[in-house]
């Protein structure tokens, strides 16, 4: 979910030409592999997992979400897991890379992991849009809710936090984790633009992206929630994450602020690792019996 240097250069050119409006497409927000040319150097495999989690097993997953569109995913299975976390990566991330940081996070945590590449990235084909991101998140969640024994929690990072909040609105998962999140897509994208660009240009997201509103999405979510932010995050600043936390009506919500934490290093923090596993353990306990 980054605005590239080339797009900023383009904005200057547009202003010089007298164009006052910058229309940002879904592909500007998340550049798919066919446009970026990115390729994963080496797919994550069992040997790579063994070096991080010796007792865990890696499985590959596929899910057909539309005619001729198949999402590719990975599942990490631990023998003592008490829950499964469905993880939605950041915009432009690839699960073959993201899985490494997630494996380090949960190496000592009793949880299975499940994640998929977005359309047009890594193991998944097709073309993404704001609408397919949302519809695919529902299809993934609904499918694995039926396939998963025990608790299914949802964790979203950056762009993935918007998908997690959408699921909170549409499906009320048992628990959610929002990492490096923001109040809205509009607020997150404006944060990436220098103030002089905002003054000189009318910045307009696609209708689908502009409609993504985390404050509205979480406003009726009453289950456990963990929100993680960094004080040095310049892409989704801490105050935007705090707005999401404050909008959650849940009495079982937890806030973790990482001093000096950036957009990309939050999961390396010892307090985050501790809070994450504690959150999993606490909310995977059986609900108290009704009196």
PDB file of C-alpha atoms in Angstrom:
ATOM      1  CA  UNK A   1       0.000   0.000   0.000  1.00  0.00           C
ATOM      2  CA  UNK A   2       2.722   2.413  -1.033  1.00  0.00           C
ATOM      3  CA  UNK A   3       2.695   5.361  -3.406  1.00  0.00           C
ATOM      4  CA  UNK A   4       5.766   4.914  -5.565  1.00  0.00           C
ATOM      5  CA  UNK A   5       8.328   7.551  -6.481  1.00  0.00           C
ATOM      6  CA  UNK A   6       7.247   7.301 -10.117  1.00  0.00           C
ATOM      7  CA  UNK A   7       3.668   8.209  -9.179  1.00  0.00           C
ATOM      8  CA  UNK A   8       4.856  11.248  -7.242  1.00  0.00           C
ATOM      9  CA  UNK A   9       6.876  12.309 -10.286  1.00  0.00           C
ATOM     10  CA  UNK A  10       3.756  11.834 -12.389  1.00  0.00           C
ATOM     11  CA  UNK A  11       1.794  14.023  -9.995  1.00  0.00           C
ATOM     12  CA  UNK A  12       4.290  16.844 -10.513  1.00  0.00           C
ATOM     13  CA  UNK A  13       3.978  16.442 -14.272  1.00  0.00           C
ATOM     14  CA  UNK A  14       0.189  16.529 -14.076  1.00  0.00           C
ATOM     15  CA  UNK A  15       0.247  19.688 -12.006  1.00  0.00           C
ATOM     16  CA  UNK A  16       2.660  21.309 -14.455  1.00  0.00           C
ATOM     17  CA  UNK A  17       0.233  20.467 -17.236  1.00  0.00           C
ATOM     18  CA  UNK A  18      -2.562  22.177 -15.347  1.00  0.00           C
ATOM     19  CA  UNK A  19      -4.283  18.987 -14.166  1.00  0.00           C
ATOM     20  CA  UNK A  20      -5.667  19.540 -10.690  1.00  0.00           C
ATOM     21  CA  UNK A  21      -7.149  16.099  -9.991  1.00  0.00           C
ATOM     22  CA  UNK A  22      -5.252  12.877  -9.353  1.00  0.00           C
ATOM     23  CA  UNK A  23      -7.402   9.780  -9.791  1.00  0.00           C
ATOM     24  CA  UNK A  24      -5.811   6.883  -7.908  1.00  0.00           C
ATOM     25  CA  UNK A  25      -6.743   3.459  -9.246  1.00  0.00           C
ATOM     26  CA  UNK A  26      -6.812   0.183  -7.353  1.00  0.00           C
ATOM     27  CA  UNK A  27      -3.580  -0.805  -9.116  1.00  0.00           C
ATOM     28  CA  UNK A  28      -1.919   2.379  -7.846  1.00  0.00           C
ATOM     29  CA  UNK A  29      -2.761   1.293  -4.315  1.00  0.00           C
ATOM     30  CA  UNK A  30      -1.646  -2.323  -4.856  1.00  0.00           C
ATOM     31  CA  UNK A  31       0.554  -2.942  -7.886  1.00  0.00           C
ATOM     32  CA  UNK A  32       0.057  -6.560  -9.050  1.00  0.00           C
ATOM     33  CA  UNK A  33       2.931  -8.736 -10.202  1.00  0.00           C
ATOM     34  CA  UNK A  34       2.082  -8.298 -13.885  1.00  0.00           C
ATOM     35  CA  UNK A  35       2.763  -4.562 -13.523  1.00  0.00           C
ATOM     36  CA  UNK A  36       5.595  -4.616 -10.982  1.00  0.00           C
ATOM     37  CA  UNK A  37       7.382  -7.608 -12.509  1.00  0.00           C
ATOM     38  CA  UNK A  38       7.966  -8.975  -9.009  1.00  0.00           C
ATOM     39  CA  UNK A  39       8.679 -12.664  -8.573  1.00  0.00           C
ATOM     40  CA  UNK A  40       9.284 -14.554  -5.349  1.00  0.00           C
ATOM     41  CA  UNK A  41      12.901 -15.735  -5.362  1.00  0.00           C
ATOM     42  CA  UNK A  42      12.243 -19.010  -3.591  1.00  0.00           C
ATOM     43  CA  UNK A  43       8.858 -20.331  -2.500  1.00  0.00           C
ATOM     44  CA  UNK A  44       8.576 -21.019   1.211  1.00  0.00           C
ATOM     45  CA  UNK A  45       8.774 -24.770   1.848  1.00  0.00           C
ATOM     46  CA  UNK A  46       8.892 -27.346   4.623  1.00  0.00           C
ATOM     47  CA  UNK A  47      12.649 -27.018   4.998  1.00  0.00           C
ATOM     48  CA  UNK A  48      12.330 -23.262   5.524  1.00  0.00           C
ATOM     49  CA  UNK A  49       9.564 -23.816   8.049  1.00  0.00           C
ATOM     50  CA  UNK A  50      11.574 -26.465   9.903  1.00  0.00           C
ATOM     51  CA  UNK A  51      14.356 -23.955  10.550  1.00  0.00           C
ATOM     52  CA  UNK A  52      11.833 -21.671  12.267  1.00  0.00           C
ATOM     53  CA  UNK A  53       9.338 -24.122  13.762  1.00  0.00           C
ATOM     54  CA  UNK A  54      10.835 -27.635  13.944  1.00  0.00           C
ATOM     55  CA  UNK A  55       7.598 -29.379  14.970  1.00  0.00           C
ATOM     56  CA  UNK A  56       5.267 -27.625  12.520  1.00  0.00           C
ATOM     57  CA  UNK A  57       3.965 -28.933   9.192  1.00  0.00           C
ATOM     58  CA  UNK A  58       3.472 -26.839   6.064  1.00  0.00           C
ATOM     59  CA  UNK A  59       0.583 -27.442   3.671  1.00  0.00           C
ATOM     60  CA  UNK A  60      -0.307 -25.637   0.454  1.00  0.00           C
ATOM     61  CA  UNK A  61      -3.890 -24.483  -0.054  1.00  0.00           C
ATOM     62  CA  UNK A  62      -5.968 -23.432  -3.051  1.00  0.00           C
ATOM     63  CA  UNK A  63      -9.405 -21.897  -3.217  1.00  0.00           C
ATOM     64  CA  UNK A  64     -11.443 -21.164  -6.340  1.00  0.00           C
ATOM     65  CA  UNK A  65     -13.184 -17.820  -5.821  1.00  0.00           C
ATOM     66  CA  UNK A  66     -14.431 -17.092  -9.362  1.00  0.00           C
ATOM     67  CA  UNK A  67     -14.370 -18.723 -12.797  1.00  0.00           C
ATOM     68  CA  UNK A  68     -10.694 -19.112 -13.746  1.00  0.00           C
ATOM     69  CA  UNK A  69      -9.553 -17.407 -10.522  1.00  0.00           C
ATOM     70  CA  UNK A  70      -7.722 -19.545  -7.996  1.00  0.00           C
ATOM     71  CA  UNK A  71      -6.124 -18.208  -4.847  1.00  0.00           C
ATOM     72  CA  UNK A  72      -2.991 -19.893  -3.557  1.00  0.00           C
ATOM     73  CA  UNK A  73      -2.239 -20.148   0.129  1.00  0.00           C
ATOM     74  CA  UNK A  74      -0.165 -21.684   2.883  1.00  0.00           C
ATOM     75  CA  UNK A  75      -1.140 -23.339   6.139  1.00  0.00           C
ATOM     76  CA  UNK A  76       1.139 -23.939   9.114  1.00  0.00           C
ATOM     77  CA  UNK A  77      -0.055 -26.695  11.443  1.00  0.00           C
ATOM     78  CA  UNK A  78       1.254 -27.113  14.988  1.00  0.00           C
ATOM     79  CA  UNK A  79       0.551 -30.206  17.101  1.00  0.00           C
ATOM     80  CA  UNK A  80      -0.480 -28.268  20.223  1.00  0.00           C
ATOM     81  CA  UNK A  81      -2.531 -25.525  18.535  1.00  0.00           C
ATOM     82  CA  UNK A  82      -5.595 -24.243  20.373  1.00  0.00           C
ATOM     83  CA  UNK A  83      -6.769 -21.968  17.540  1.00  0.00           C
ATOM     84  CA  UNK A  84      -6.206 -21.040  13.901  1.00  0.00           C
ATOM     85  CA  UNK A  85      -5.344 -17.516  12.748  1.00  0.00           C
ATOM     86  CA  UNK A  86      -6.432 -16.475   9.257  1.00  0.00           C
ATOM     87  CA  UNK A  87      -3.881 -13.829   8.246  1.00  0.00           C
ATOM     88  CA  UNK A  88      -4.444 -11.150   5.601  1.00  0.00           C
ATOM     89  CA  UNK A  89      -1.122  -9.619   4.453  1.00  0.00           C
ATOM     90  CA  UNK A  90      -0.326  -6.049   3.552  1.00  0.00           C
ATOM     91  CA  UNK A  91      -1.045  -4.625   0.111  1.00  0.00           C
ATOM     92  CA  UNK A  92       1.643  -5.770  -2.298  1.00  0.00           C
ATOM     93  CA  UNK A  93       2.991  -8.381   0.126  1.00  0.00           C
ATOM     94  CA  UNK A  94       3.537 -11.979  -0.890  1.00  0.00           C
ATOM     95  CA  UNK A  95       2.797 -14.789   1.521  1.00  0.00           C
ATOM     96  CA  UNK A  96       6.047 -16.604   0.675  1.00  0.00           C
ATOM     97  CA  UNK A  97       7.788 -13.641   2.313  1.00  0.00           C
ATOM     98  CA  UNK A  98       5.200 -12.713   4.956  1.00  0.00           C
ATOM     99  CA  UNK A  99       5.027 -16.263   6.298  1.00  0.00           C
ATOM    100  CA  UNK A 100       8.557 -15.966   7.685  1.00  0.00           C
ATOM    101  CA  UNK A 101       7.770 -13.099  10.040  1.00  0.00           C
ATOM    102  CA  UNK A 102       4.499 -14.724  11.035  1.00  0.00           C
ATOM    103  CA  UNK A 103       6.252 -18.032  11.769  1.00  0.00           C
ATOM    104  CA  UNK A 104       8.756 -16.244  14.003  1.00  0.00           C
ATOM    105  CA  UNK A 105       5.886 -14.515  15.792  1.00  0.00           C
ATOM    106  CA  UNK A 106       4.023 -17.708  16.656  1.00  0.00           C
ATOM    107  CA  UNK A 107       6.945 -20.104  17.056  1.00  0.00           C
ATOM    108  CA  UNK A 108       6.147 -20.384  20.779  1.00  0.00           C
ATOM    109  CA  UNK A 109       2.431 -19.765  20.464  1.00  0.00           C
ATOM    110  CA  UNK A 110      -0.165 -22.589  20.256  1.00  0.00           C
ATOM    111  CA  UNK A 111      -1.751 -21.567  16.978  1.00  0.00           C
ATOM    112  CA  UNK A 112      -2.080 -22.701  13.379  1.00  0.00           C
ATOM    113  CA  UNK A 113      -1.673 -20.134  10.588  1.00  0.00           C
ATOM    114  CA  UNK A 114      -3.555 -19.762   7.313  1.00  0.00           C
ATOM    115  CA  UNK A 115      -2.869 -17.143   4.628  1.00  0.00           C
ATOM    116  CA  UNK A 116      -3.516 -16.454   0.943  1.00  0.00           C
ATOM    117  CA  UNK A 117      -2.022 -14.202  -1.696  1.00  0.00           C
ATOM    118  CA  UNK A 118      -4.391 -11.594  -3.093  1.00  0.00           C
ATOM    119  CA  UNK A 119      -5.484 -11.859  -6.733  1.00  0.00           C
ATOM    120  CA  UNK A 120      -2.593 -11.061  -9.049  1.00  0.00           C
ATOM    121  CA  UNK A 121       0.092 -11.659  -6.422  1.00  0.00           C
ATOM    122  CA  UNK A 122       2.377 -14.621  -5.880  1.00  0.00           C
ATOM    123  CA  UNK A 123       0.458 -17.889  -5.854  1.00  0.00           C
ATOM    124  CA  UNK A 124      -2.874 -16.334  -6.946  1.00  0.00           C
ATOM    125  CA  UNK A 125      -4.017 -15.383 -10.446  1.00  0.00           C
ATOM    126  CA  UNK A 126      -6.671 -12.922 -11.544  1.00  0.00           C
ATOM    127  CA  UNK A 127      -7.096  -9.170 -11.148  1.00  0.00           C
ATOM    128  CA  UNK A 128      -7.733  -7.510  -7.808  1.00  0.00           C
ATOM    129  CA  UNK A 129     -10.026  -4.604  -6.979  1.00  0.00           C
ATOM    130  CA  UNK A 130     -11.492  -3.203  -3.789  1.00  0.00           C
ATOM    131  CA  UNK A 131     -14.597  -5.278  -4.381  1.00  0.00           C
ATOM    132  CA  UNK A 132     -12.757  -8.553  -5.058  1.00  0.00           C
ATOM    133  CA  UNK A 133     -10.589  -8.016  -1.994  1.00  0.00           C
ATOM    134  CA  UNK A 134     -13.729  -7.876   0.126  1.00  0.00           C
ATOM    135  CA  UNK A 135     -15.595 -10.682  -1.613  1.00  0.00           C
ATOM    136  CA  UNK A 136     -12.548 -12.971  -1.557  1.00  0.00           C
ATOM    137  CA  UNK A 137     -12.029 -12.337   2.153  1.00  0.00           C
ATOM    138  CA  UNK A 138     -15.585 -13.499   2.800  1.00  0.00           C
ATOM    139  CA  UNK A 139     -15.138 -16.612   0.660  1.00  0.00           C
ATOM    140  CA  UNK A 140     -11.878 -17.536   2.388  1.00  0.00           C
ATOM    141  CA  UNK A 141     -13.333 -17.001   5.847  1.00  0.00           C
ATOM    142  CA  UNK A 142     -16.597 -18.832   5.145  1.00  0.00           C
ATOM    143  CA  UNK A 143     -14.787 -21.802   3.595  1.00  0.00           C
ATOM    144  CA  UNK A 144     -12.305 -22.252   6.412  1.00  0.00           C
ATOM    145  CA  UNK A 145     -14.817 -21.589   9.149  1.00  0.00           C
ATOM    146  CA  UNK A 146     -16.466 -24.807   8.000  1.00  0.00           C
ATOM    147  CA  UNK A 147     -13.143 -26.631   7.636  1.00  0.00           C
ATOM    148  CA  UNK A 148     -11.522 -25.560  10.905  1.00  0.00           C
ATOM    149  CA  UNK A 149     -11.968 -27.372  14.190  1.00  0.00           C
ATOM    150  CA  UNK A 150     -11.928 -25.016  17.137  1.00  0.00           C
ATOM    151  CA  UNK A 151     -11.423 -21.267  17.143  1.00  0.00           C
ATOM    152  CA  UNK A 152     -10.809 -19.233  13.974  1.00  0.00           C
ATOM    153  CA  UNK A 153      -9.363 -15.772  14.599  1.00  0.00           C
ATOM    154  CA  UNK A 154      -8.569 -13.160  11.936  1.00  0.00           C
ATOM    155  CA  UNK A 155      -5.407 -11.031  11.772  1.00  0.00           C
ATOM    156  CA  UNK A 156      -4.861  -8.277   9.213  1.00  0.00           C
ATOM    157  CA  UNK A 157      -1.761  -6.194   8.558  1.00  0.00           C
ATOM    158  CA  UNK A 158      -2.004  -2.782   6.849  1.00  0.00           C
ATOM    159  CA  UNK A 159      -4.232  -3.422   3.797  1.00  0.00           C
ATOM    160  CA  UNK A 160      -5.143  -6.728   5.408  1.00  0.00           C
ATOM    161  CA  UNK A 161      -6.470  -4.838   8.433  1.00  0.00           C
ATOM    162  CA  UNK A 162      -9.167  -3.342   6.208  1.00  0.00           C
ATOM    163  CA  UNK A 163     -10.186  -6.852   5.125  1.00  0.00           C
ATOM    164  CA  UNK A 164     -10.212  -7.981   8.759  1.00  0.00           C
ATOM    165  CA  UNK A 165     -12.400  -5.044   9.792  1.00  0.00           C
ATOM    166  CA  UNK A 166     -14.734  -5.842   6.889  1.00  0.00           C
ATOM    167  CA  UNK A 167     -15.045  -9.401   8.181  1.00  0.00           C
ATOM    168  CA  UNK A 168     -15.693  -8.014  11.663  1.00  0.00           C
ATOM    169  CA  UNK A 169     -18.604  -6.101  10.170  1.00  0.00           C
ATOM    170  CA  UNK A 170     -19.961  -8.910   8.006  1.00  0.00           C
ATOM    171  CA  UNK A 171     -19.190 -12.063   9.996  1.00  0.00           C
ATOM    172  CA  UNK A 172     -18.301 -11.148  13.610  1.00  0.00           C
ATOM    173  CA  UNK A 173     -15.295 -13.518  13.927  1.00  0.00           C
ATOM    174  CA  UNK A 174     -14.463 -14.907  17.369  1.00  0.00           C
ATOM    175  CA  UNK A 175     -11.515 -12.497  17.702  1.00  0.00           C
ATOM    176  CA  UNK A 176      -9.607 -10.061  15.491  1.00  0.00           C
ATOM    177  CA  UNK A 177      -6.091  -8.621  15.399  1.00  0.00           C
ATOM    178  CA  UNK A 178      -5.441  -5.331  13.586  1.00  0.00           C
ATOM    179  CA  UNK A 179      -1.789  -4.503  12.914  1.00  0.00           C
ATOM    180  CA  UNK A 180      -0.664  -1.131  11.493  1.00  0.00           C
ATOM    181  CA  UNK A 181      -4.243  -0.182  10.725  1.00  0.00           C
ATOM    182  CA  UNK A 182      -5.937   3.134   9.920  1.00  0.00           C
ATOM    183  CA  UNK A 183      -9.305   4.811  10.199  1.00  0.00           C
ATOM    184  CA  UNK A 184      -9.976   4.702   6.452  1.00  0.00           C
ATOM    185  CA  UNK A 185      -8.256   4.044   3.149  1.00  0.00           C
ATOM    186  CA  UNK A 186      -8.534   7.749   2.358  1.00  0.00           C
ATOM    187  CA  UNK A 187      -6.723   8.698   5.575  1.00  0.00           C
ATOM    188  CA  UNK A 188      -4.016   6.084   5.015  1.00  0.00           C
ATOM    189  CA  UNK A 189      -3.334   7.191   1.455  1.00  0.00           C
ATOM    190  CA  UNK A 190      -3.306  10.901   2.270  1.00  0.00           C
ATOM    191  CA  UNK A 191      -0.668  10.164   4.894  1.00  0.00           C
ATOM    192  CA  UNK A 192       1.671   9.088   2.103  1.00  0.00           C
ATOM    193  CA  UNK A 193       1.366  12.333   0.158  1.00  0.00           C
ATOM    194  CA  UNK A 194       3.539  15.353   0.930  1.00  0.00           C
ATOM    195  CA  UNK A 195       1.463  18.295   2.148  1.00  0.00           C
ATOM    196  CA  UNK A 196       2.386  20.358  -0.921  1.00  0.00           C
ATOM    197  CA  UNK A 197       0.849  17.696  -3.179  1.00  0.00           C
ATOM    198  CA  UNK A 198      -2.359  17.718  -1.134  1.00  0.00           C
ATOM    199  CA  UNK A 199      -2.574  21.504  -1.438  1.00  0.00           C
ATOM    200  CA  UNK A 200      -2.024  21.566  -5.198  1.00  0.00           C
ATOM    201  CA  UNK A 201      -3.987  18.476  -6.207  1.00  0.00           C
ATOM    202  CA  UNK A 202      -7.439  17.008  -5.680  1.00  0.00           C
ATOM    203  CA  UNK A 203      -6.661  13.454  -4.581  1.00  0.00           C
ATOM    204  CA  UNK A 204      -9.395  10.958  -5.497  1.00  0.00           C
ATOM    205  CA  UNK A 205      -9.403   7.256  -4.756  1.00  0.00           C
ATOM    206  CA  UNK A 206     -11.458   4.823  -6.799  1.00  0.00           C
ATOM    207  CA  UNK A 207     -15.003   4.540  -5.497  1.00  0.00           C
ATOM    208  CA  UNK A 208     -14.303   1.082  -4.075  1.00  0.00           C
ATOM    209  CA  UNK A 209     -11.179   2.122  -2.186  1.00  0.00           C
ATOM    210  CA  UNK A 210     -12.734   5.389  -0.989  1.00  0.00           C
ATOM    211  CA  UNK A 211     -15.634   3.428   0.510  1.00  0.00           C
ATOM    212  CA  UNK A 212     -13.343   1.438   2.836  1.00  0.00           C
ATOM    213  CA  UNK A 213     -14.017   2.825   6.313  1.00  0.00           C
ATOM    214  CA  UNK A 214     -12.584   0.973   9.307  1.00  0.00           C
ATOM    215  CA  UNK A 215     -14.353   3.112  11.895  1.00  0.00           C
ATOM    216  CA  UNK A 216     -17.734   2.137  10.511  1.00  0.00           C
ATOM    217  CA  UNK A 217     -16.660  -1.478  10.005  1.00  0.00           C
ATOM    218  CA  UNK A 218     -15.658  -2.071  13.639  1.00  0.00           C
ATOM    219  CA  UNK A 219     -18.357   0.088  15.229  1.00  0.00           C
ATOM    220  CA  UNK A 220     -20.521  -2.905  16.165  1.00  0.00           C
ATOM    221  CA  UNK A 221     -17.823  -5.510  16.791  1.00  0.00           C
ATOM    222  CA  UNK A 222     -18.111  -6.708  20.393  1.00  0.00           C
ATOM    223  CA  UNK A 223     -15.757  -9.723  20.454  1.00  0.00           C
ATOM    224  CA  UNK A 224     -12.099  -9.672  21.581  1.00  0.00           C
ATOM    225  CA  UNK A 225      -9.792  -7.395  19.590  1.00  0.00           C
ATOM    226  CA  UNK A 226      -6.069  -6.657  19.655  1.00  0.00           C
ATOM    227  CA  UNK A 227      -4.794  -3.494  17.928  1.00  0.00           C
ATOM    228  CA  UNK A 228      -1.040  -3.066  17.338  1.00  0.00           C
ATOM    229  CA  UNK A 229       0.587   0.224  16.297  1.00  0.00           C
ATOM    230  CA  UNK A 230       4.045   1.790  16.180  1.00  0.00           C
ATOM    231  CA  UNK A 231       5.025   5.271  17.296  1.00  0.00           C
ATOM    232  CA  UNK A 232       7.383   5.663  14.310  1.00  0.00           C
ATOM    233  CA  UNK A 233       5.010   4.299  11.659  1.00  0.00           C
ATOM    234  CA  UNK A 234       4.848   6.919   8.893  1.00  0.00           C
ATOM    235  CA  UNK A 235       2.524   4.904   6.615  1.00  0.00           C
ATOM    236  CA  UNK A 236      -0.301   4.209   9.051  1.00  0.00           C
ATOM    237  CA  UNK A 237       0.555   6.468  11.998  1.00  0.00           C
ATOM    238  CA  UNK A 238      -0.315   5.443  15.521  1.00  0.00           C
ATOM    239  CA  UNK A 239      -3.075   8.030  15.848  1.00  0.00           C
ATOM    240  CA  UNK A 240      -4.991   6.454  12.936  1.00  0.00           C
ATOM    241  CA  UNK A 241      -4.793   3.056  14.618  1.00  0.00           C
ATOM    242  CA  UNK A 242      -5.893   4.575  17.899  1.00  0.00           C
ATOM    243  CA  UNK A 243      -9.007   5.934  16.197  1.00  0.00           C
ATOM    244  CA  UNK A 244      -9.905   2.377  15.167  1.00  0.00           C
ATOM    245  CA  UNK A 245      -9.262   1.092  18.690  1.00  0.00           C
ATOM    246  CA  UNK A 246     -11.458   3.821  20.197  1.00  0.00           C
ATOM    247  CA  UNK A 247     -14.258   3.004  17.736  1.00  0.00           C
ATOM    248  CA  UNK A 248     -14.374  -0.632  18.887  1.00  0.00           C
ATOM    249  CA  UNK A 249     -17.256  -1.082  21.353  1.00  0.00           C
ATOM    250  CA  UNK A 250     -15.801  -4.343  22.674  1.00  0.00           C
ATOM    251  CA  UNK A 251     -15.106  -4.551  26.394  1.00  0.00           C
ATOM    252  CA  UNK A 252     -12.388  -7.085  25.561  1.00  0.00           C
ATOM    253  CA  UNK A 253     -10.078  -4.960  23.450  1.00  0.00           C
ATOM    254  CA  UNK A 254      -6.338  -4.516  23.917  1.00  0.00           C
ATOM    255  CA  UNK A 255      -4.006  -1.782  22.658  1.00  0.00           C
ATOM    256  CA  UNK A 256      -0.278  -2.333  22.076  1.00  0.00           C
ATOM    257  CA  UNK A 257       1.879   0.648  21.110  1.00  0.00           C
ATOM    258  CA  UNK A 258       5.483  -0.134  20.162  1.00  0.00           C
ATOM    259  CA  UNK A 259       7.913   2.715  20.971  1.00  0.00           C
ATOM    260  CA  UNK A 260       9.969   3.345  17.844  1.00  0.00           C
ATOM    261  CA  UNK A 261       7.928   0.756  15.968  1.00  0.00           C
ATOM    262  CA  UNK A 262       7.704   1.299  12.210  1.00  0.00           C
ATOM    263  CA  UNK A 263       5.216   0.019   9.662  1.00  0.00           C
ATOM    264  CA  UNK A 264       7.264  -3.114   8.999  1.00  0.00           C
ATOM    265  CA  UNK A 265       8.926  -4.155  12.269  1.00  0.00           C
ATOM    266  CA  UNK A 266       6.071  -4.402  14.767  1.00  0.00           C
ATOM    267  CA  UNK A 267       6.073  -8.197  14.908  1.00  0.00           C
ATOM    268  CA  UNK A 268       9.733  -8.224  15.948  1.00  0.00           C
ATOM    269  CA  UNK A 269       8.890  -6.488  19.224  1.00  0.00           C
ATOM    270  CA  UNK A 270       9.024  -8.652  22.348  1.00  0.00           C
ATOM    271  CA  UNK A 271       5.945  -6.934  23.865  1.00  0.00           C
ATOM    272  CA  UNK A 272       4.001  -7.682  20.673  1.00  0.00           C
ATOM    273  CA  UNK A 273       5.052 -11.349  20.670  1.00  0.00           C
ATOM    274  CA  UNK A 274       3.996 -11.667  24.289  1.00  0.00           C
ATOM    275  CA  UNK A 275       0.696  -9.830  23.825  1.00  0.00           C
ATOM    276  CA  UNK A 276      -0.100 -11.817  20.665  1.00  0.00           C
ATOM    277  CA  UNK A 277       0.323 -15.244  22.240  1.00  0.00           C
ATOM    278  CA  UNK A 278      -1.425 -14.160  25.440  1.00  0.00           C
ATOM    279  CA  UNK A 279      -4.343 -12.921  23.332  1.00  0.00           C
ATOM    280  CA  UNK A 280      -4.550 -16.269  21.517  1.00  0.00           C
ATOM    281  CA  UNK A 281      -4.427 -18.311  24.722  1.00  0.00           C
ATOM    282  CA  UNK A 282      -6.918 -16.159  26.611  1.00  0.00           C
ATOM    283  CA  UNK A 283      -9.507 -16.131  23.851  1.00  0.00           C
ATOM    284  CA  UNK A 284      -9.187 -19.777  22.896  1.00  0.00           C
ATOM    285  CA  UNK A 285     -10.458 -20.795  26.311  1.00  0.00           C
ATOM    286  CA  UNK A 286     -13.977 -22.247  26.448  1.00  0.00           C
ATOM    287  CA  UNK A 287     -16.636 -19.661  27.127  1.00  0.00           C
ATOM    288  CA  UNK A 288     -17.960 -19.668  30.731  1.00  0.00           C
ATOM    289  CA  UNK A 289     -21.074 -21.731  31.204  1.00  0.00           C
ATOM    290  CA  UNK A 290     -24.299 -19.755  31.345  1.00  0.00           C
ATOM    291  CA  UNK A 291     -25.881 -19.636  34.785  1.00  0.00           C
TER     292      UNK A 291
END
